Coordinates of C-alpha atoms in Angstrom, one line a residue:
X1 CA 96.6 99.7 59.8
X2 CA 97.4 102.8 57.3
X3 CA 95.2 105.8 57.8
X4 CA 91.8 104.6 59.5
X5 CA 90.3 106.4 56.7
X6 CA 92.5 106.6 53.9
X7 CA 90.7 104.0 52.1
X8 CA 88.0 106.9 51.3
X9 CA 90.5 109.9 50.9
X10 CA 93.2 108.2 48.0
X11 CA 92.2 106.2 44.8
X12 CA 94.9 103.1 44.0
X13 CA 97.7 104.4 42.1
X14 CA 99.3 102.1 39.7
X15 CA 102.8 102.7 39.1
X16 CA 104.1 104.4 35.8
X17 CA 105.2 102.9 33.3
X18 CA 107.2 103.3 29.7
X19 CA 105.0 104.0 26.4
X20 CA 104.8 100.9 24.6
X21 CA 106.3 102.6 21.3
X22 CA 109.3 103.4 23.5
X23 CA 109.4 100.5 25.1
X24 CA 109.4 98.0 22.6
X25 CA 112.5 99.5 21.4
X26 CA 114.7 97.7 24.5
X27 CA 114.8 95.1 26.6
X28 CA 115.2 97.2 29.9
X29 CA 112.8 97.2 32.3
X30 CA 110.2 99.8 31.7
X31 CA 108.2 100.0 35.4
X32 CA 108.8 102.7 37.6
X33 CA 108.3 101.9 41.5
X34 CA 106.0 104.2 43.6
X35 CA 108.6 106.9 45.4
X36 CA 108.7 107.6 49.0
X37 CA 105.3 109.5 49.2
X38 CA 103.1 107.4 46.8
X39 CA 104.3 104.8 48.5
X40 CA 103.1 106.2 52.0
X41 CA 99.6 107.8 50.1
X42 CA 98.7 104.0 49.0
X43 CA 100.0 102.0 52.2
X44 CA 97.7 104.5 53.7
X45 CA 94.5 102.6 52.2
X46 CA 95.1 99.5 53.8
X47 CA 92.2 98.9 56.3
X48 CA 92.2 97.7 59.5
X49 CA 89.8 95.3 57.8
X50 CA 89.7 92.9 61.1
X51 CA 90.9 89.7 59.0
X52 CA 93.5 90.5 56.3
X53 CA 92.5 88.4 53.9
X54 CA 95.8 89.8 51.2
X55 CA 97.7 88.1 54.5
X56 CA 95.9 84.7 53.2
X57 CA 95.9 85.2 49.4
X58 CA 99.7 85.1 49.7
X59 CA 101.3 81.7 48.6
X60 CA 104.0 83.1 51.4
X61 CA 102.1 84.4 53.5
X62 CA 103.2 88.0 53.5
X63 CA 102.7 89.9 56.0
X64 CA 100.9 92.7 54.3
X65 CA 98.8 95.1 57.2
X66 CA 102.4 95.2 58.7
X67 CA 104.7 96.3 56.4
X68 CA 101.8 98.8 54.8
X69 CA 101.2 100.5 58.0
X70 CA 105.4 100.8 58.1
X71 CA 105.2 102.3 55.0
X72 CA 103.0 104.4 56.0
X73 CA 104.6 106.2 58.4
X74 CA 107.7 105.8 57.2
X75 CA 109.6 103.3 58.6
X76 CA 111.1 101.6 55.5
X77 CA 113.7 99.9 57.4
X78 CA 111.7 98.1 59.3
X79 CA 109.1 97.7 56.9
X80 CA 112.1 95.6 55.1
X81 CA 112.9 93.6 57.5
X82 CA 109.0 92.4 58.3
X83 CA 108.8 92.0 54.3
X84 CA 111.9 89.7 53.9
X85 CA 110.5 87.5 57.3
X86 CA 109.0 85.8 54.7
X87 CA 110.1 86.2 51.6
X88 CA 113.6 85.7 50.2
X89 CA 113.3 87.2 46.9
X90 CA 111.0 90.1 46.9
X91 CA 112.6 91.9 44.1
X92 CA 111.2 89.3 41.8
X93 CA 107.7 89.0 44.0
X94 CA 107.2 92.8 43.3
X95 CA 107.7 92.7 40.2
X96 CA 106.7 89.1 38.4
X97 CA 103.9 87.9 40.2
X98 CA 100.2 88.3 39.7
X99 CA 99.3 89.7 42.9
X100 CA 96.7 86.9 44.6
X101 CA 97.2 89.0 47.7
X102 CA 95.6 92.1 46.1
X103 CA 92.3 90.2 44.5
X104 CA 92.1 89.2 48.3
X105 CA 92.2 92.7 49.7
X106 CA 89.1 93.9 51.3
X107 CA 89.2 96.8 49.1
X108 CA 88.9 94.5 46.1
X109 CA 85.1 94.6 46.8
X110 CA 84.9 97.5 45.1
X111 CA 87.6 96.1 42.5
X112 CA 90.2 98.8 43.9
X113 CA 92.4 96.5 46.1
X114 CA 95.5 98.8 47.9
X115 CA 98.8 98.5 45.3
X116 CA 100.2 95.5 47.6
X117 CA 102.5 94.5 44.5
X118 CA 103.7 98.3 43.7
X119 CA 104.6 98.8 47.8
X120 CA 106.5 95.4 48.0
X121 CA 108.3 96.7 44.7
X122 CA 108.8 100.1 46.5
X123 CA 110.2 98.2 49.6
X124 CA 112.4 96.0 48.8
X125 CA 114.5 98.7 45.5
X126 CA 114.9 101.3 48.6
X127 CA 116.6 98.2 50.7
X128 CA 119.1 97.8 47.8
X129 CA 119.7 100.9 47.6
X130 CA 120.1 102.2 50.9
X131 CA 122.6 99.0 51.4
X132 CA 120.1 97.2 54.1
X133 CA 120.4 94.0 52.0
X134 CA 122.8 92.6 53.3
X135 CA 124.6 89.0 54.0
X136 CA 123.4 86.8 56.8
X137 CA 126.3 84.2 57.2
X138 CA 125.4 82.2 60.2
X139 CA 127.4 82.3 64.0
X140 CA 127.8 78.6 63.8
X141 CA 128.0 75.6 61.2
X142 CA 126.4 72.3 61.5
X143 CA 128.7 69.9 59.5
X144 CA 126.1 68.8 57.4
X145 CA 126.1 69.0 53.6
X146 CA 122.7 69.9 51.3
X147 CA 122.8 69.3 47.9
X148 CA 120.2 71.6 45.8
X149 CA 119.1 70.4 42.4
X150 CA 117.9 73.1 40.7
X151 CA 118.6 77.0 40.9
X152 CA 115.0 78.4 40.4
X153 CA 113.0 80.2 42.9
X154 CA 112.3 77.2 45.0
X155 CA 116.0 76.2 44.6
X156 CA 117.4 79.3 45.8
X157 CA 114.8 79.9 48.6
X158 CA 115.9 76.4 49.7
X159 CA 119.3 76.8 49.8
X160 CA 119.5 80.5 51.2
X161 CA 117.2 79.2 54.7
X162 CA 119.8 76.2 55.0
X163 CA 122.8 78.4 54.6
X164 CA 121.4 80.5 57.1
X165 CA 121.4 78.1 59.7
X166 CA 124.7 76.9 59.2
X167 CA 124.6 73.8 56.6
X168 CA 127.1 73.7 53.8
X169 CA 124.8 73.9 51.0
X170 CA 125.6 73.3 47.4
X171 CA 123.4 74.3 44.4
X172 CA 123.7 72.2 41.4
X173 CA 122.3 73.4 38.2
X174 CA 122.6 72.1 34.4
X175 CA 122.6 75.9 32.9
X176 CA 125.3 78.1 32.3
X177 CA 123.8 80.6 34.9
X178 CA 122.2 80.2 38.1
X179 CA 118.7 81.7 38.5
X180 CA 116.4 78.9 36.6
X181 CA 113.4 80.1 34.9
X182 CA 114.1 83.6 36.4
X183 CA 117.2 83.4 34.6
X184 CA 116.1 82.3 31.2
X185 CA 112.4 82.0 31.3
X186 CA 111.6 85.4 31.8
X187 CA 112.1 88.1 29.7
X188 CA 114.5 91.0 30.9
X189 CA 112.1 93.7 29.9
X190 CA 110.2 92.2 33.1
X191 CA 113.0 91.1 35.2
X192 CA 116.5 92.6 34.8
X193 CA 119.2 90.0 35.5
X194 CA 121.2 92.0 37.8
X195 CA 118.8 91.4 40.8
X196 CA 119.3 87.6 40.4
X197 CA 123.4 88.4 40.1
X198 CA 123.2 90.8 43.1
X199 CA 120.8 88.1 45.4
X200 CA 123.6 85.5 44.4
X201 CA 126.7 87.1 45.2
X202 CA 124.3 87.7 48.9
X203 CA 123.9 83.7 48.6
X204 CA 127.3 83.3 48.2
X205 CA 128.8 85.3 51.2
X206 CA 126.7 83.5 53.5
X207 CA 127.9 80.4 52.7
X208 CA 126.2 79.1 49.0
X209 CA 128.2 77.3 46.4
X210 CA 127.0 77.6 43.2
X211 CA 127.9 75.0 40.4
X212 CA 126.6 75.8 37.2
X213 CA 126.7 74.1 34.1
X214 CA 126.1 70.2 35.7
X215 CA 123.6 67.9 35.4
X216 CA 122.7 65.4 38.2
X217 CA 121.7 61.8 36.6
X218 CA 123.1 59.7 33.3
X219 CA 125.9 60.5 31.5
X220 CA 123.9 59.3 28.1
X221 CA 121.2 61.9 29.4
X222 CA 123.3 64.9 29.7
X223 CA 125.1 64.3 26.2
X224 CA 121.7 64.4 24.6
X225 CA 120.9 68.0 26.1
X226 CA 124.3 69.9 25.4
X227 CA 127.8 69.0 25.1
X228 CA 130.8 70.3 28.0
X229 CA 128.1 69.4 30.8
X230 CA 129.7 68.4 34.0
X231 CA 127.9 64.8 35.0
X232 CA 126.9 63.4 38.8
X233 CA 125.3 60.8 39.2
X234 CA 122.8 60.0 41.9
X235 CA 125.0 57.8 44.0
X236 CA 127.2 60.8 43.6
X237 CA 125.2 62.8 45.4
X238 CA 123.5 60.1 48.1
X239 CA 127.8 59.7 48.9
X240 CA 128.7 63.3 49.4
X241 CA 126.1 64.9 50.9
X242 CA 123.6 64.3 53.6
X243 CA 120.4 65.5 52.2
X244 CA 119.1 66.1 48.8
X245 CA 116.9 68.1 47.2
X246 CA 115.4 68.1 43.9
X247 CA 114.1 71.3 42.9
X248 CA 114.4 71.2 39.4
X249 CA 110.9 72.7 38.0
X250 CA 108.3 71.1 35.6
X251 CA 110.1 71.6 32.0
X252 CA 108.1 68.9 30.0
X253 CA 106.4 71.8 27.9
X254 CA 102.5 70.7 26.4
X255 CA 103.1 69.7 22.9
X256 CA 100.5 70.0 20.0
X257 CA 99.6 67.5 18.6
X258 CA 98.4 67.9 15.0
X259 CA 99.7 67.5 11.4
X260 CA 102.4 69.6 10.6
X261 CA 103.1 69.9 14.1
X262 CA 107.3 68.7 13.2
X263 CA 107.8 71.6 10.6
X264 CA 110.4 73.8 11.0
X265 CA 109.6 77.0 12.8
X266 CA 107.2 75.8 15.6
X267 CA 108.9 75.4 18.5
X268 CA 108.2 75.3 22.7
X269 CA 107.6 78.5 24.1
X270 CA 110.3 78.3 26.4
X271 CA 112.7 77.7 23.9
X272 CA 112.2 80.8 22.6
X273 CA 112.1 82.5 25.3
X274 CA 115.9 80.9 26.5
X275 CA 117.8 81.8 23.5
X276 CA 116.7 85.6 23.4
X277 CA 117.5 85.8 27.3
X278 CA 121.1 84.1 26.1
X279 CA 121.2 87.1 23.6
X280 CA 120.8 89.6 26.1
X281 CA 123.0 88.1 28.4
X282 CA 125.8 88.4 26.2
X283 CA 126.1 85.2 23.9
X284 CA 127.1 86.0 20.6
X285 CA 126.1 84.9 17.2
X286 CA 122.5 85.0 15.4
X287 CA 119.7 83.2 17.6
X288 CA 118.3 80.3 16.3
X289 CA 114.8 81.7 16.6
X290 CA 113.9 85.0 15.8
X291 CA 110.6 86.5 14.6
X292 CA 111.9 89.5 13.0
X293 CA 109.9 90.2 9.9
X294 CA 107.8 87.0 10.6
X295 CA 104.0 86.9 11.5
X296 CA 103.9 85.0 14.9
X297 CA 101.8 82.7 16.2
X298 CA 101.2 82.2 20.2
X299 CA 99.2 78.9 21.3
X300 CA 98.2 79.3 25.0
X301 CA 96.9 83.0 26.7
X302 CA 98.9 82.5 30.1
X303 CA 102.2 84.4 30.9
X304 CA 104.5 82.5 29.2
X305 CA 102.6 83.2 26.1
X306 CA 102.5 87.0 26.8
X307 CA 106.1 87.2 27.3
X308 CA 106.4 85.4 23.7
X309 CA 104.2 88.3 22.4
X310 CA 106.4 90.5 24.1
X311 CA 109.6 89.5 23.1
X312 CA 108.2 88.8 19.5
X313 CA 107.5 92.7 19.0
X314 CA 110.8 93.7 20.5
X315 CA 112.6 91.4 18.2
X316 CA 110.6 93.2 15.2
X317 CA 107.7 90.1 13.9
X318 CA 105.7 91.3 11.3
X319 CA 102.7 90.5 13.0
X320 CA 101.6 88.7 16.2
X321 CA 98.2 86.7 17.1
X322 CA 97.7 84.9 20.3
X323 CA 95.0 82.2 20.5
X324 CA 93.8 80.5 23.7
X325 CA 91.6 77.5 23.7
X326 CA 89.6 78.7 26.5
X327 CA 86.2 80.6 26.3
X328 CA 87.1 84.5 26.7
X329 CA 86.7 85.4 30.5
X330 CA 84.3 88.2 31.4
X331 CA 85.7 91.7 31.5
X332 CA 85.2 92.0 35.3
X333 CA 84.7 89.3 37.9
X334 CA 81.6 89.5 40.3
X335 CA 83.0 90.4 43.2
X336 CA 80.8 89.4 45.5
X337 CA 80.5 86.0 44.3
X338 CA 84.0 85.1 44.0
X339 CA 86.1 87.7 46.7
X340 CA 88.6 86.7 47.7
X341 CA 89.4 84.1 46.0
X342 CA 91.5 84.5 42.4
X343 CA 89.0 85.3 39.6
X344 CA 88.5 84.0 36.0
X345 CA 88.6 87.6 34.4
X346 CA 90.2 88.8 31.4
X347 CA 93.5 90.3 32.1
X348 CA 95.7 92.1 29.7
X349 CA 99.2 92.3 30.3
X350 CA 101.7 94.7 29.1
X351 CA 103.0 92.6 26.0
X352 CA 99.5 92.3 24.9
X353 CA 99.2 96.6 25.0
X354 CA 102.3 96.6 23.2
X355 CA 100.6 94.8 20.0
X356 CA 98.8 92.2 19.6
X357 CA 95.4 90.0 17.8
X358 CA 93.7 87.9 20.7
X359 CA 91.3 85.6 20.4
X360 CA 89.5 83.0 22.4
X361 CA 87.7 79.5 22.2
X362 CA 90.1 78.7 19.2
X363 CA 91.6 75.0 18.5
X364 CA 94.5 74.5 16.1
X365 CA 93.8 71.6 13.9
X366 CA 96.6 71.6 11.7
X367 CA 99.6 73.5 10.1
X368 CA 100.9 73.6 6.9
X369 CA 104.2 74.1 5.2
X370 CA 106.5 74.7 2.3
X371 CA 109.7 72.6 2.0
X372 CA 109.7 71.9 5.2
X373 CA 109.2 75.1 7.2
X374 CA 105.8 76.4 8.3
X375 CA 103.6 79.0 6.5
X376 CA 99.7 78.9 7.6
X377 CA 97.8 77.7 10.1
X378 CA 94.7 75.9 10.4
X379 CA 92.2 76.6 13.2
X380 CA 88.6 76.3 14.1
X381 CA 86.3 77.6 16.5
X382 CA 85.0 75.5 19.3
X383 CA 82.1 76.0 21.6
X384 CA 82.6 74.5 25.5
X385 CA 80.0 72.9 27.4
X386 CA 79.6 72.3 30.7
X387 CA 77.8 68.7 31.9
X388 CA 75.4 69.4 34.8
X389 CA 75.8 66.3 36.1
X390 CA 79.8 66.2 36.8
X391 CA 80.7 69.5 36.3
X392 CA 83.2 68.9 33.3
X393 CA 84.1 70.9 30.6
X394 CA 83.9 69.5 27.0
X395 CA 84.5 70.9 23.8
X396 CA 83.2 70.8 20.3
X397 CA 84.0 72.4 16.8
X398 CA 81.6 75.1 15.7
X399 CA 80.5 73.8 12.3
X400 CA 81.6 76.3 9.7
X401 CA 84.2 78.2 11.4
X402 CA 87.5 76.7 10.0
X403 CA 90.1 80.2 9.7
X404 CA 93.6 80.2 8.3
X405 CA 96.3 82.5 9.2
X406 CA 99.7 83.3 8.0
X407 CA 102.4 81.7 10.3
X408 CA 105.8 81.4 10.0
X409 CA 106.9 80.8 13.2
X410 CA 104.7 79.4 15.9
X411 CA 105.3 79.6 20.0
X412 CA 104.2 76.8 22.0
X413 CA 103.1 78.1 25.3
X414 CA 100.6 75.9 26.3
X415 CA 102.1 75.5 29.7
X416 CA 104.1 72.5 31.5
X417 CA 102.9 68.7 32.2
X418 CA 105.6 67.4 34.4
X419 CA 109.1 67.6 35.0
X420 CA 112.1 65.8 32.8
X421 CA 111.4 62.2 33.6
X422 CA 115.1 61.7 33.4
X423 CA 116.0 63.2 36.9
X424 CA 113.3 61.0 38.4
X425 CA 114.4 57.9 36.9
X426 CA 118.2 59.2 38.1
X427 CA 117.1 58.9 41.6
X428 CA 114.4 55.7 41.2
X429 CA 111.4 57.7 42.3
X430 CA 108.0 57.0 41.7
X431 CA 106.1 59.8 39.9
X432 CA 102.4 60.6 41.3
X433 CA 99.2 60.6 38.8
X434 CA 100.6 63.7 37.4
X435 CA 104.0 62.5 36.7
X436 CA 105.2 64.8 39.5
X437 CA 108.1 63.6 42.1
X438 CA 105.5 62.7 44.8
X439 CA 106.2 64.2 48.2
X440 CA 103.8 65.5 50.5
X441 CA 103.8 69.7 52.2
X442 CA 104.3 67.9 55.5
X443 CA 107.5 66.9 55.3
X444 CA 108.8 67.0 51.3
X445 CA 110.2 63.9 52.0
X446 CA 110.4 61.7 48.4
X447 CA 110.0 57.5 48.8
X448 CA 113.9 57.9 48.8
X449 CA 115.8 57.9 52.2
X450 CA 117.4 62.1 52.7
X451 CA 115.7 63.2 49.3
X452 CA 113.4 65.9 49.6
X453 CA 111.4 67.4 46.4
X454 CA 110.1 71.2 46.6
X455 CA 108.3 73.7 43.9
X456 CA 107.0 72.8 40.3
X457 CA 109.0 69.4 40.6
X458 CA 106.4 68.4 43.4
X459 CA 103.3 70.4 42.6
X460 CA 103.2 71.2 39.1
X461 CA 103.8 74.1 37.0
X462 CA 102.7 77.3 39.5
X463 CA 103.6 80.8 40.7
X464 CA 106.9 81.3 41.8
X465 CA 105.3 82.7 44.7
X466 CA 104.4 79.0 45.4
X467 CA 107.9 77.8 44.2
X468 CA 109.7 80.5 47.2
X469 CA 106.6 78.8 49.4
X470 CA 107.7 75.5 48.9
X471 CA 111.5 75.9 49.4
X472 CA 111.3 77.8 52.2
X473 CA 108.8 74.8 54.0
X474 CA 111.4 72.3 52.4
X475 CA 114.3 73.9 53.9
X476 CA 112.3 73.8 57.4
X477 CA 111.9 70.2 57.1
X478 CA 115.4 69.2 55.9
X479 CA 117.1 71.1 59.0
X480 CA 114.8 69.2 61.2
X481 CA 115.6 66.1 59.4
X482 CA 119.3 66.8 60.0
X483 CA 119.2 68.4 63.2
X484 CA 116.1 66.7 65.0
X485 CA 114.7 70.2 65.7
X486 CA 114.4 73.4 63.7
X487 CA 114.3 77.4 64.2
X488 CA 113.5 78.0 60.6
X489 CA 109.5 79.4 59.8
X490 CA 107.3 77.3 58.1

């Protein structure tokens, strides 16, 4: 695959990228993709390693040697085509996700892993524009009807495989928008919107209706979220359609629970994050949480929280600290210990270059206010043990080390704990020991008859890597449900 010894002529190449003074200054996108010959230069170092372990890493399965060697020599085209076998959404893959494929690659030994993410980001831009993305409406329909709950990754990945094979499929979601937490949960500075609008308008020549702005489940539900919602109930759906499936995400955010947790000013991380994607989007008016000229506080070091530190500094805070209640992880993984499975390493994203205080091992204990809105935060420092015998991790407070810090607004981005119990009490389904819709990956089927259940509503919060996974396989098992056979991949 590549050059059989380009692995020893070129060095990885990581893609260019905005200053973060500049940068900070807009919410545009600030990574450049690899052109044409860097792009060839580092799909050159792909071995012909003998087991492609990147081909593994993959939550989709990617076939990585394949569409490297393309690149390669060339053959972008084709190189497209073998890239989009399995995944529906690469301009979001190439850009969003963490790369599980690369800490996989062979040439990750050595901690210099071939720029899998930067080539799939290379790829799929020169499909666009070159016009090879294109609809794929299908020669025949079925007659059957799919309703999709949900317009996130697994949502759309869902309903673009049925489509494709012919069913009517409808996707259903409570937002003004389609696109889910790509939509709103993701800054733009990371994910422009127009590749969601110009993957939809695909979606919808080949078949897809979109209907945004309704909720599936109780009437008294959906008042309590937002007024003008358009309601379905489940029976509504169980009597048009002739499969379901519920693909809604887990959006029960992790609350804290301390004193002073209820003053003004602390709020879920995703919350945030909505309202400054609404501004962007064009929604008019002052948002109702800004952190201009405030010092910011981020609870939880994963991405969510660095795209609250992001978006923090391009609104104009006056400061911003990030604490994670996690020991800090070492500064490079051991390789040979852990390849190539994903390491516990520290990683430091873009936002965090952009300006930031990090700390680690740190446990909020309490916030305080003044008439009613928050000011300071408590914390202390806590030291994590490990029992020999079970293999748990426990915590303590390090006597001694109670810290204060100014805060007048505080992010929430501890991650997810379930989805909205609401939808599954809509459809009567049982949650498993996590509160998730239970389903199994062999056929996604739910304890209700023609309900299916795909992404972060049956696993848990995850990649959206693992969210296109999951609807994908769902889709697979919904046309075989309906059909007694089916052509689509698994």
């Amino acid at each position: 695959m590549g050059k059989t010894t380009g692995f020893l002529e070129y060095q990885r190449l990581q893609e260019a990228v905005e200053a973060p003074l500049t940068r900070v200054k807009h919410w545009k996108e600030f990574v450049q993709a690899l052109d044409d010959k860097q792009a060839g230069v580092q799909a050159a170092r792909c071995m012909d390693c003998g087991i492609p372990f990147c081909h593994n890493g993959c939550p989709v399965n990617n076939i990585i040697p394949d569409w490297n060697d393309l690149v390669y020599r060339q053959q972008w085209r084709q190189a497209l085509d073998v890239l989009h076998s399995t995944n529906n959404f690469p301009e979001v893959t190439g850009r969003i996700c963490p790369a599980p494929c690369e800490a996989a690659c062979t040439l990750n030994i050595d901690r210099m892993p071939v720029g899998i993410k930067s080539i799939e980001h290379a790829i799929i831009d020169k499909g666009w524009e070159n016009g090879w993305v294109v609809p794929q409406p299908p020669s025949q329909k079925t007659g059957k009807r799919v309703a999709v709950v949900g317009s996130g990754p697994a949502g759309l990945a869902c309903a673009q495989q049925l489509a494709r094979v012919g069913h009517q499929v409808t996707v259903f979601e409570k937002s003004d928008r389609i696109g889910g937490l790509m939509r709103y949960g993701i800054p733009d500075f990371k994910l422009d919107k127009h590749l969601l609008d110009r993957r939809i308008a695909q979606m919808e020549a080949e078949g897809v209706e979109f209907r945004p702005s309704t909720y599936i489940g109780r009437a008294e539900d959906a008042a309590a979220r937002e007024p003008g919602l358009t309601v379905l109930s489940s029976a509504d759906l169980d009597q048009q359609f002739d499969a379901i499936v519920l693909a809604g995400g887990a959006e029960t955010p992790r609350m804290l629970d301390v004193p002073g947790s209820e003053l003004d000013g602390v709020h879920p991380a995703m919350d945030f994050l909505r309202i400054q994607n609404k501004q962007v989007a064009g929604d008019r008016g002052k948002p109702a949480i800004s952190a201009k000229d405030k010092h910011v506080i981020v609870i939880g070091g994963g991405d969510t929280g660095s795209d609250c530190v992001g978006t923090s500094n391009r609104q104009g805070a006056k400061s911003v600290t990030q604490f994670e209640l996690m020991p800090r992880p070492p500064e490079q993984e051991n390789t040979a210990l852990v390849w190539p499975y994903w390491p516990a390493k520290l990683r430091t994203s873009s936002s965090h270059e952009e300006g930031c205080e990090r700390d680690w091992a740190v446990s909020t204990v309490g916030l305080d206010g003044k008439d009613g809105q928050v000011r300071q935060l408590r914390a202390v420092r806590v030291q994590w043990q490990t029992d020999p015998e079970t293999g748990r991790m426990s915590m303590a407070p390090v006597e001694g080390s109670e810290m204060t810090f100014p805060a007048d607004l505080v992010l929430l981005a501890m991650g997810f704990v379930s989805p909205v119990r609401q939808v599954l009490d809509a459809f009567e389904l049982q949650p498993d020991g996590r509160g998730n819709v239970a389903a199994s990956t062999e056929d996604y089927q739910t304890g209700r008859a023609k309900v299916f259940a795909a992404g972060d509503m049956r696993r848990g919060q995850s990649l959206i890597v693992w969210a296109i996974r999951e609807g994908r396989q769902c889709a697979r098992s919904v046309d075989q449900f309906l059909m007694g056979s089916s052509t689509l991949p698994r």
